[in-house]
CSV table of C-alpha atoms in Angstrom, one decimal:
chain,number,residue,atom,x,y,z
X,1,UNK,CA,117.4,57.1,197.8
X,2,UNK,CA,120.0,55.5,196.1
X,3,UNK,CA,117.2,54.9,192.8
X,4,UNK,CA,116.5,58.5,192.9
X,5,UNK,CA,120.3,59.7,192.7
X,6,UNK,CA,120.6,57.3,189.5
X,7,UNK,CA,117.4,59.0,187.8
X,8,UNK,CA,118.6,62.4,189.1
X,9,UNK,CA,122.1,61.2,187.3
X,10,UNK,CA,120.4,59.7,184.0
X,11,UNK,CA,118.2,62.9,183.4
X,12,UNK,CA,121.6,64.8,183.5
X,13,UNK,CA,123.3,62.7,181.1
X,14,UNK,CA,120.2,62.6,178.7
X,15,UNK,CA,120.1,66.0,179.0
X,16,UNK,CA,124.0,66.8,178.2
X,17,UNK,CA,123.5,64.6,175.4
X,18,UNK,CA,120.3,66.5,173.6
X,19,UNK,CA,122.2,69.9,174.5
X,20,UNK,CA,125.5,68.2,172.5
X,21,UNK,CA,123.1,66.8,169.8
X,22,UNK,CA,121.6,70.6,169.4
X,23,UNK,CA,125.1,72.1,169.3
X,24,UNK,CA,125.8,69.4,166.7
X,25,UNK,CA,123.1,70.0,164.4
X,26,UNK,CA,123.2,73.9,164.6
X,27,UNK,CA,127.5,73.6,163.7
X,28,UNK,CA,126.2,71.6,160.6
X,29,UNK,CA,123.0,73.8,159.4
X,30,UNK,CA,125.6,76.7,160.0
X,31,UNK,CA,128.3,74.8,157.7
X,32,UNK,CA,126.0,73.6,154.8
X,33,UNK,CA,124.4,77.3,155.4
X,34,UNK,CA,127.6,78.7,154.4
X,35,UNK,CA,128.2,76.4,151.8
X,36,UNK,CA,124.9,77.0,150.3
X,37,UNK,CA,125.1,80.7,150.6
X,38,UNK,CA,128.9,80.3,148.8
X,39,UNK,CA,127.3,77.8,146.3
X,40,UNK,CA,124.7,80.3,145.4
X,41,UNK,CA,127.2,83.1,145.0
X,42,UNK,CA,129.2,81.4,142.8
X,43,UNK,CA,126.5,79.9,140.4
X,44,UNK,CA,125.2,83.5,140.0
X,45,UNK,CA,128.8,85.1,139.3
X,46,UNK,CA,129.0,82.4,136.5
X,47,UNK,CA,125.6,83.1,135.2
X,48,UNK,CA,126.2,87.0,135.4
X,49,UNK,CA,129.9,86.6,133.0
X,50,UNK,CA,127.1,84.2,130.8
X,51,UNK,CA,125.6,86.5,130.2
X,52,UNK,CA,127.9,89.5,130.0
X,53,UNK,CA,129.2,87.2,127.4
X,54,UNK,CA,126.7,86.2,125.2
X,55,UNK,CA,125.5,90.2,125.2
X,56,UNK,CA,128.8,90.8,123.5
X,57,UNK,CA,128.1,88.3,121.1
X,58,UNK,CA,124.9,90.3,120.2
X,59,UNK,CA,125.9,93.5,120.0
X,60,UNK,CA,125.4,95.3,116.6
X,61,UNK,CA,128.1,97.3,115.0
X,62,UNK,CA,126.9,99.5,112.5
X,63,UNK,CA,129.7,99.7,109.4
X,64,UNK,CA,129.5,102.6,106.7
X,65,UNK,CA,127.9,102.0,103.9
X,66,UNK,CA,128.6,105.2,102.2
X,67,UNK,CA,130.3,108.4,103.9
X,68,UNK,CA,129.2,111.3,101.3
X,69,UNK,CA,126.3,114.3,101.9
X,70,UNK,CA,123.3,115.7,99.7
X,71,UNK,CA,125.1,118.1,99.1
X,72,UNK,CA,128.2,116.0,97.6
X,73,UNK,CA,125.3,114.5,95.3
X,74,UNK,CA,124.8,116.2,91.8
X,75,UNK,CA,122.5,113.3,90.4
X,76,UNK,CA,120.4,110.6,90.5
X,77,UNK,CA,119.2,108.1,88.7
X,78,UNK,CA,116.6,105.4,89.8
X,79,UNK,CA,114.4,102.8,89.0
X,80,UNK,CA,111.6,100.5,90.6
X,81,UNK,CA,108.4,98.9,89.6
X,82,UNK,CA,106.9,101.2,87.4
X,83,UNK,CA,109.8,103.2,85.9
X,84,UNK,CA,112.6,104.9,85.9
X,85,UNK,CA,113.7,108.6,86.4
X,86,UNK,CA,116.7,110.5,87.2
X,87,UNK,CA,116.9,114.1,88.3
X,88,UNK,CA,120.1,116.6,88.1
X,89,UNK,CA,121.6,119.5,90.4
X,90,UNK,CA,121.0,122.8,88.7
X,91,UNK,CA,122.3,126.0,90.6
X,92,UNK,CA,120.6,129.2,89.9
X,93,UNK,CA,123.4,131.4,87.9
X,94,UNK,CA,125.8,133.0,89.9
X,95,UNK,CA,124.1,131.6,93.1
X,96,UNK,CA,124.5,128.4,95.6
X,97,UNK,CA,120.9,127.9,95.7
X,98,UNK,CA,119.2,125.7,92.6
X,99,UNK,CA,116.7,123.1,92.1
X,100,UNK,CA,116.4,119.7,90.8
X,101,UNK,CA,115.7,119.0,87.1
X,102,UNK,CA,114.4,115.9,85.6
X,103,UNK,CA,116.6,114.7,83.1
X,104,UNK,CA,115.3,115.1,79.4
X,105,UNK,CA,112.0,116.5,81.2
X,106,UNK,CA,113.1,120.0,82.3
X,107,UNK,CA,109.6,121.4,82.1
X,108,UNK,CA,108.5,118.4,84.4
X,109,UNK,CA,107.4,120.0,87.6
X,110,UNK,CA,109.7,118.2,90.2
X,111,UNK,CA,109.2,118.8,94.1
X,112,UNK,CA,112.1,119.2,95.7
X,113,UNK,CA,111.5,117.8,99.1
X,114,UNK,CA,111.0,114.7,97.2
X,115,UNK,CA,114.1,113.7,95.1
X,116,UNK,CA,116.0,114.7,98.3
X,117,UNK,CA,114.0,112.3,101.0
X,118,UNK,CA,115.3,109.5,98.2
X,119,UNK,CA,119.0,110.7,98.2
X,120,UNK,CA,119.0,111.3,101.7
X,121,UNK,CA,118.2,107.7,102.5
X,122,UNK,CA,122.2,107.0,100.9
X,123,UNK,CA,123.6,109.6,102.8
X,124,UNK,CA,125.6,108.0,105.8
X,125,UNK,CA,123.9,104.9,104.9
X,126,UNK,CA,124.9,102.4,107.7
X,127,UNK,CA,124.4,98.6,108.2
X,128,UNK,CA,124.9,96.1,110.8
X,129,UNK,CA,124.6,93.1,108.2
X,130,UNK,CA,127.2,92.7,105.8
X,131,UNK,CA,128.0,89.6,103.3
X,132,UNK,CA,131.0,89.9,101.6
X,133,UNK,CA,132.0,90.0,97.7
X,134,UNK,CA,132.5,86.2,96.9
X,135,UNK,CA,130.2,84.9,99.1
X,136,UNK,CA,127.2,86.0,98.4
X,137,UNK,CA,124.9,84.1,95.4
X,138,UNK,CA,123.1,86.9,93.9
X,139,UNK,CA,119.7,85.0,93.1
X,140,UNK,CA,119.6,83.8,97.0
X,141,UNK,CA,119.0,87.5,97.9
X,142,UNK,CA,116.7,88.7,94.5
X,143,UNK,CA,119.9,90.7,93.5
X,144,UNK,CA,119.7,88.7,90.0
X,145,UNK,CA,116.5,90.3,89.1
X,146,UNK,CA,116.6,93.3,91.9
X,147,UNK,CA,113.5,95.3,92.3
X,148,UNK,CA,114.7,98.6,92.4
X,149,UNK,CA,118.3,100.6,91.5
X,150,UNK,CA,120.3,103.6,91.8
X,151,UNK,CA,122.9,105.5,90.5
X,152,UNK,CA,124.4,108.5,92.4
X,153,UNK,CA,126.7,111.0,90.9
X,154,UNK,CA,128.8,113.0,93.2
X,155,UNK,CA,130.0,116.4,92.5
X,156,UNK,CA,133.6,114.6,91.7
X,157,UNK,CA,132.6,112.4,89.4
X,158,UNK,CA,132.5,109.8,91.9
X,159,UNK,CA,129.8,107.1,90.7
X,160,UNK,CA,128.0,104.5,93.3
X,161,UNK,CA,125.5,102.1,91.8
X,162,UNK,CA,123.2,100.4,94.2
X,163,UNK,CA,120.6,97.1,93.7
X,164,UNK,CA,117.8,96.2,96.3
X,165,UNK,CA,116.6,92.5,96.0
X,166,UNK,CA,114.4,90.9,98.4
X,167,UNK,CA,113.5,91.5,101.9
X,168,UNK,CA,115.3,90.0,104.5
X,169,UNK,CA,113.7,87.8,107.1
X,170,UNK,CA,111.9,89.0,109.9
X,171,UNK,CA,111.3,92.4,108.0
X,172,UNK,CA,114.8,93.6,109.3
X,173,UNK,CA,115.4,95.4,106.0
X,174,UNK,CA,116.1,94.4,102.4
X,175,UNK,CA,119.1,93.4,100.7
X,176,UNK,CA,121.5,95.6,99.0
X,177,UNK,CA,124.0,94.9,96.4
X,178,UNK,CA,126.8,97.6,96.5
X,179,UNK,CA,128.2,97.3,92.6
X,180,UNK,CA,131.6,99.3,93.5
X,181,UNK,CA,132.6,96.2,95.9
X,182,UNK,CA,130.5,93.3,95.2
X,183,UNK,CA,129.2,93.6,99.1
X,184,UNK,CA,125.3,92.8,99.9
X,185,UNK,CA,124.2,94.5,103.2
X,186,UNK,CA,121.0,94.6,104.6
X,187,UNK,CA,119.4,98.3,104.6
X,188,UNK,CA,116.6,99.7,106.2
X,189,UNK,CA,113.1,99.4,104.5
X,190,UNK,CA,113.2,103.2,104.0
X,191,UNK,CA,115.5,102.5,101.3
X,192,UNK,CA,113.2,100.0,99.3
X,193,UNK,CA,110.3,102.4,100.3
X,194,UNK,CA,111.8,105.4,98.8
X,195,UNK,CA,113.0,103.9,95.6
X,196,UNK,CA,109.4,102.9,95.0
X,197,UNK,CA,108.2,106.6,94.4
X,198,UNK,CA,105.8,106.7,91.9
X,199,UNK,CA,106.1,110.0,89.0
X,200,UNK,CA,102.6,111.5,90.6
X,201,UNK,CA,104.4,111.6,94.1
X,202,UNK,CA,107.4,113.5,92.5
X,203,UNK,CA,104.5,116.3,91.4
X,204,UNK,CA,105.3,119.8,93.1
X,205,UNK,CA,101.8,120.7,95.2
X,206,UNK,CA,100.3,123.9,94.7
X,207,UNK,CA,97.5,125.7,97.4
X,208,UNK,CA,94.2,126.8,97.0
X,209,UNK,CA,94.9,130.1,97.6
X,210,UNK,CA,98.5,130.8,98.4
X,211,UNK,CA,97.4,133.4,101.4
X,212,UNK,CA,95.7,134.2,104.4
X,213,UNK,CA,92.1,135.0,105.3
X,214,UNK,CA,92.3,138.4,106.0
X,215,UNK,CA,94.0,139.2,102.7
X,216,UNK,CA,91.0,138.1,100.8
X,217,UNK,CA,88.7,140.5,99.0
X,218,UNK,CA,85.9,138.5,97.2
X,219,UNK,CA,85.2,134.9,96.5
X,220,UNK,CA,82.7,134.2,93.9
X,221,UNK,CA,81.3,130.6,93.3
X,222,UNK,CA,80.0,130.3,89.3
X,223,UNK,CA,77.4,127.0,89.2
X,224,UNK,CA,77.3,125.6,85.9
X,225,UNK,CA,74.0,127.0,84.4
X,226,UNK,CA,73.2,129.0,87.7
X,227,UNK,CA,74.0,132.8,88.5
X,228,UNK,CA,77.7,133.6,89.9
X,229,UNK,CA,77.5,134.2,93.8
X,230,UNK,CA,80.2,136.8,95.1
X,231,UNK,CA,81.0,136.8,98.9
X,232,UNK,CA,83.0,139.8,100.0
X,233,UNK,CA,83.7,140.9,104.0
X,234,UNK,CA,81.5,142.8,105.7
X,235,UNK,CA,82.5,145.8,108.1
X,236,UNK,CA,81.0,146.3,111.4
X,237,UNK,CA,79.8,149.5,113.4
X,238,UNK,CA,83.1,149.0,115.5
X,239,UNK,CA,85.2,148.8,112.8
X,240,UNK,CA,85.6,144.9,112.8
X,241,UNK,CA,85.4,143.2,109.7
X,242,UNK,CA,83.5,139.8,109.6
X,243,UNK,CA,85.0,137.4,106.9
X,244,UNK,CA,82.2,134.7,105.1
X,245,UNK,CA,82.8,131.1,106.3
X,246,UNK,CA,83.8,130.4,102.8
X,247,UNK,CA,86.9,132.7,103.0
X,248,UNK,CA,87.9,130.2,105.9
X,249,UNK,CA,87.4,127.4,103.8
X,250,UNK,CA,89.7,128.8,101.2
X,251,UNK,CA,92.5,128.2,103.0
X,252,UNK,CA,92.0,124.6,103.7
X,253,UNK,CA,92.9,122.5,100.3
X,254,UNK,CA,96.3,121.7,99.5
X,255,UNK,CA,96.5,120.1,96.0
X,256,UNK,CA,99.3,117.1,96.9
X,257,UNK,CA,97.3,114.3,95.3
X,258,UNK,CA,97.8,115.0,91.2
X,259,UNK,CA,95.6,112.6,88.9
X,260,UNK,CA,98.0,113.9,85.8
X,261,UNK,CA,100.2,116.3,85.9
X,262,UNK,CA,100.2,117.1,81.7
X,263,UNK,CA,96.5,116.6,81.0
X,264,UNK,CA,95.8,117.3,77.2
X,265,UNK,CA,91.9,115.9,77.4
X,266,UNK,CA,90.3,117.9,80.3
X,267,UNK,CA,86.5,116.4,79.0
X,268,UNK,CA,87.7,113.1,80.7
X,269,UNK,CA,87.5,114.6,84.0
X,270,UNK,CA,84.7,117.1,83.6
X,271,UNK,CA,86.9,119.9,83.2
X,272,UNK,CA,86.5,121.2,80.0
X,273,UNK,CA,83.0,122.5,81.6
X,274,UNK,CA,83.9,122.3,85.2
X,275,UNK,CA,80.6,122.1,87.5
X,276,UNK,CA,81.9,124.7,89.9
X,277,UNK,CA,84.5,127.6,89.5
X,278,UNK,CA,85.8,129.0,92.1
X,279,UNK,CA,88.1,132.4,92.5
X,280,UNK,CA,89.6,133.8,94.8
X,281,UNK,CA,90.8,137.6,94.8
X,282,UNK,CA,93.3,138.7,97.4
X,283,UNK,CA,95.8,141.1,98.1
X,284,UNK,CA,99.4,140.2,97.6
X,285,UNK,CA,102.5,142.3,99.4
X,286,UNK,CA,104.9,143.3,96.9
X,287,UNK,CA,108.2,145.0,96.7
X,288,UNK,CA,110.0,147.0,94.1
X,289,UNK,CA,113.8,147.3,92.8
X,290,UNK,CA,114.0,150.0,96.3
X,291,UNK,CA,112.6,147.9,98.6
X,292,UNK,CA,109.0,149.7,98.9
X,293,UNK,CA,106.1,147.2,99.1
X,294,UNK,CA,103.0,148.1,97.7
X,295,UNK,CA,100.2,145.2,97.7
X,296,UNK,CA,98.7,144.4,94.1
X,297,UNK,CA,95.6,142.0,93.6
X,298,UNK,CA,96.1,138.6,92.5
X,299,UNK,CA,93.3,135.5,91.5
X,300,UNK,CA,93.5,132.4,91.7
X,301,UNK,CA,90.7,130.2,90.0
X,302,UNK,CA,90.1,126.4,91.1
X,303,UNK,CA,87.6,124.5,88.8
X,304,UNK,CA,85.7,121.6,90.1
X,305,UNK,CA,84.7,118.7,87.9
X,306,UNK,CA,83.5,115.3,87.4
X,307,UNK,CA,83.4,112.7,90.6
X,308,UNK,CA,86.2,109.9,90.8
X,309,UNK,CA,85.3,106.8,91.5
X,310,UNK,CA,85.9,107.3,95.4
X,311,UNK,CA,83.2,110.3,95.3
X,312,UNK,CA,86.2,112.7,95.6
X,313,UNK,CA,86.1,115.4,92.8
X,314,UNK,CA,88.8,116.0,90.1
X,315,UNK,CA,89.8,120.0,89.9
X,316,UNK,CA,92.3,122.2,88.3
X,317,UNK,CA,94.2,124.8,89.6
X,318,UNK,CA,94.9,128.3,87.7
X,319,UNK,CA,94.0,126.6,84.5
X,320,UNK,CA,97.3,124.5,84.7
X,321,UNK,CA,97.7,121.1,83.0
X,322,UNK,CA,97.7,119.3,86.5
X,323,UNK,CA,94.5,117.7,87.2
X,324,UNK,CA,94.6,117.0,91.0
X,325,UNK,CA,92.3,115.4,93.2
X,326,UNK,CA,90.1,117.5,95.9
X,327,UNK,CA,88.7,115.4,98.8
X,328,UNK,CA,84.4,115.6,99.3
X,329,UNK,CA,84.8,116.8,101.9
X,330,UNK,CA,86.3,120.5,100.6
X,331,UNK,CA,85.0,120.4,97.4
X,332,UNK,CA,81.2,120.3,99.0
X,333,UNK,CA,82.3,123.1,100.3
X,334,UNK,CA,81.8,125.2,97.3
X,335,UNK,CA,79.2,123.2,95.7
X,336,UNK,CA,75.4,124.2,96.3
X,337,UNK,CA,73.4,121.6,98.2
């Protein structure tokens, strides 16, 4: 009896002492728990300033470059590669509206569009790179020898000269020399891009013809050494008119790519027999000193010659000096299988 008491008595104890053992363990889990837990926290609030810190270290600021408009500009002059040109604000008389004039070209057919895309990439012009006069080594950044320039004037009389040397690394731009402060920034691409305009690109386009379908009367196609073909709309019973395909066709070249624009020797491209004539007659709206339109017939006349050596076809428009390129694509259009 007295055994059994004392096992009765030893189970107890044993069992007190697993119980304390449990509590034990599950007060320390729960304290290095919380430690942990606390640890964690703090290790990622350090990482999160880290970071918060080094992204203020890499933000960009942008700094002005330059402040004025196109419309503060009243000329430029440029040069890259293959030349240089420079082109002049002239207003209409007694208007705000004008054009841009090539300097000691006037006659030189200048697009617009064109000379301003260049000047507008100097407008506002921004950059987040800048090394200042004094510390930059011109020949470290092709500035010695740069590949392009340019000169704006502004309507004051302001002047600012720019130099683009070489491309900075990991095509983020190219470096600029500012001549006004000695400065080198690193501009966009755009910049060097535009600068490297060639004369052709500066070429106003024309259209083959400068209207719509419906407003066309007759097309005619003259083959060298063939008989002319006229093509003229053709009026239904319902009163519908049905236009030939090549009426649709018309309206589809835009002369943008110009061989030369002041071609004296048309023989070198076929054109002083063109293979294929073309001309178009169409109405044109037109209105007099009191305002009343009446529509008068105009022509235009596109002549098709010799093959370039990408099996494109040279042709002139209105018997102009331009010689432009039409793609095979159009100009088979025209030409008799």
């Amino acid at each position: 009896m007295e055994e059994k008491e004392e096992r009765i008595k030893r189970l107890k104890r044993l069992k007190r002492k697993r119980m304390l053992t449990v509590l034990v363990l599950f007060v320390l889990l729960s304290v290095l728990g919380g430690g942990y837990f606390i640890a964690r926290r703090y290790i990622e609030k350090k990482a999160s300033e880290e970071a918060e810190r080094e992204a203020e270290k890499n933000v960009t600021t942008e700094m002005d470059v330059t402040t004025f408009l196109l419309k503060d500009v009243a000329s430029i002059e440029y040069t890259n590669e293959e030349a240089s040109y420079g082109f002049t604000w002239v207003k209409n008389e007694g208007e705000y509206i004008g054009r841009w004039v090539r300097m000691g070209m006037e006659d030189f057919p200048t697009k617009d569009e064109k000379v301003q895309s260049i000047i507008s990439g100097f407008c506002g012009l921004t950059s987040t790179t800048k090394i200042p006069a004094g510390e930059a080594k011109l020949s470290d950044y092709g500035l010695d020898t740069p590949k392009c320039s340019a000169k704006l004037t502004l309507t004051d009389g302001t002047i600012h000269q720019f130099y683009v040397g070489n491309e900075a690394p990991y095509s983020s731009g190219y470096y600029m020399l500012q001549e006004s402060t000695g400065d080198v920034w690193v501009v966009s691409n755009s910049i060097y891009t535009r600068l490297s305009t060639s004369e052709l690109k500066l070429v106003q386009e024309e259209t083959f013809p400068d209207t719509e379908t419906e407003n066309i009367t007759e097309v005619t196609v003259a083959v060298r050494g063939e008989d002319t073909v006229s093509y003229i709309p053709q009026t239904n019973e319902d009163g519908t008119v049905t236009y030939p395909t090549i009426f649709y066709d018309c309206n589809k070249f835009i002369a943008t790519t110009v061989q030369e624009y002041n071609c004296t020797d048309f023989a070198e491209y076929g054109l002083d027999d063109p293979y294929v004539t073309v001309t178009v007659h169409y109405m044109e709206n037109v209105k007099d000193a009191e305002g009343n339109v009446t529509q008068e017939i105009r022509t235009m006349t596109a002549e098709i010659g010799n093959r370039t050596v990408s099996d494109n076809y040279f042709v002139r428009i209105n018997g102009s000096p331009f010689v432009y390129i039409m793609t095979a694509a159009n100009a088979k259009k025209y030409i008799p299988e």
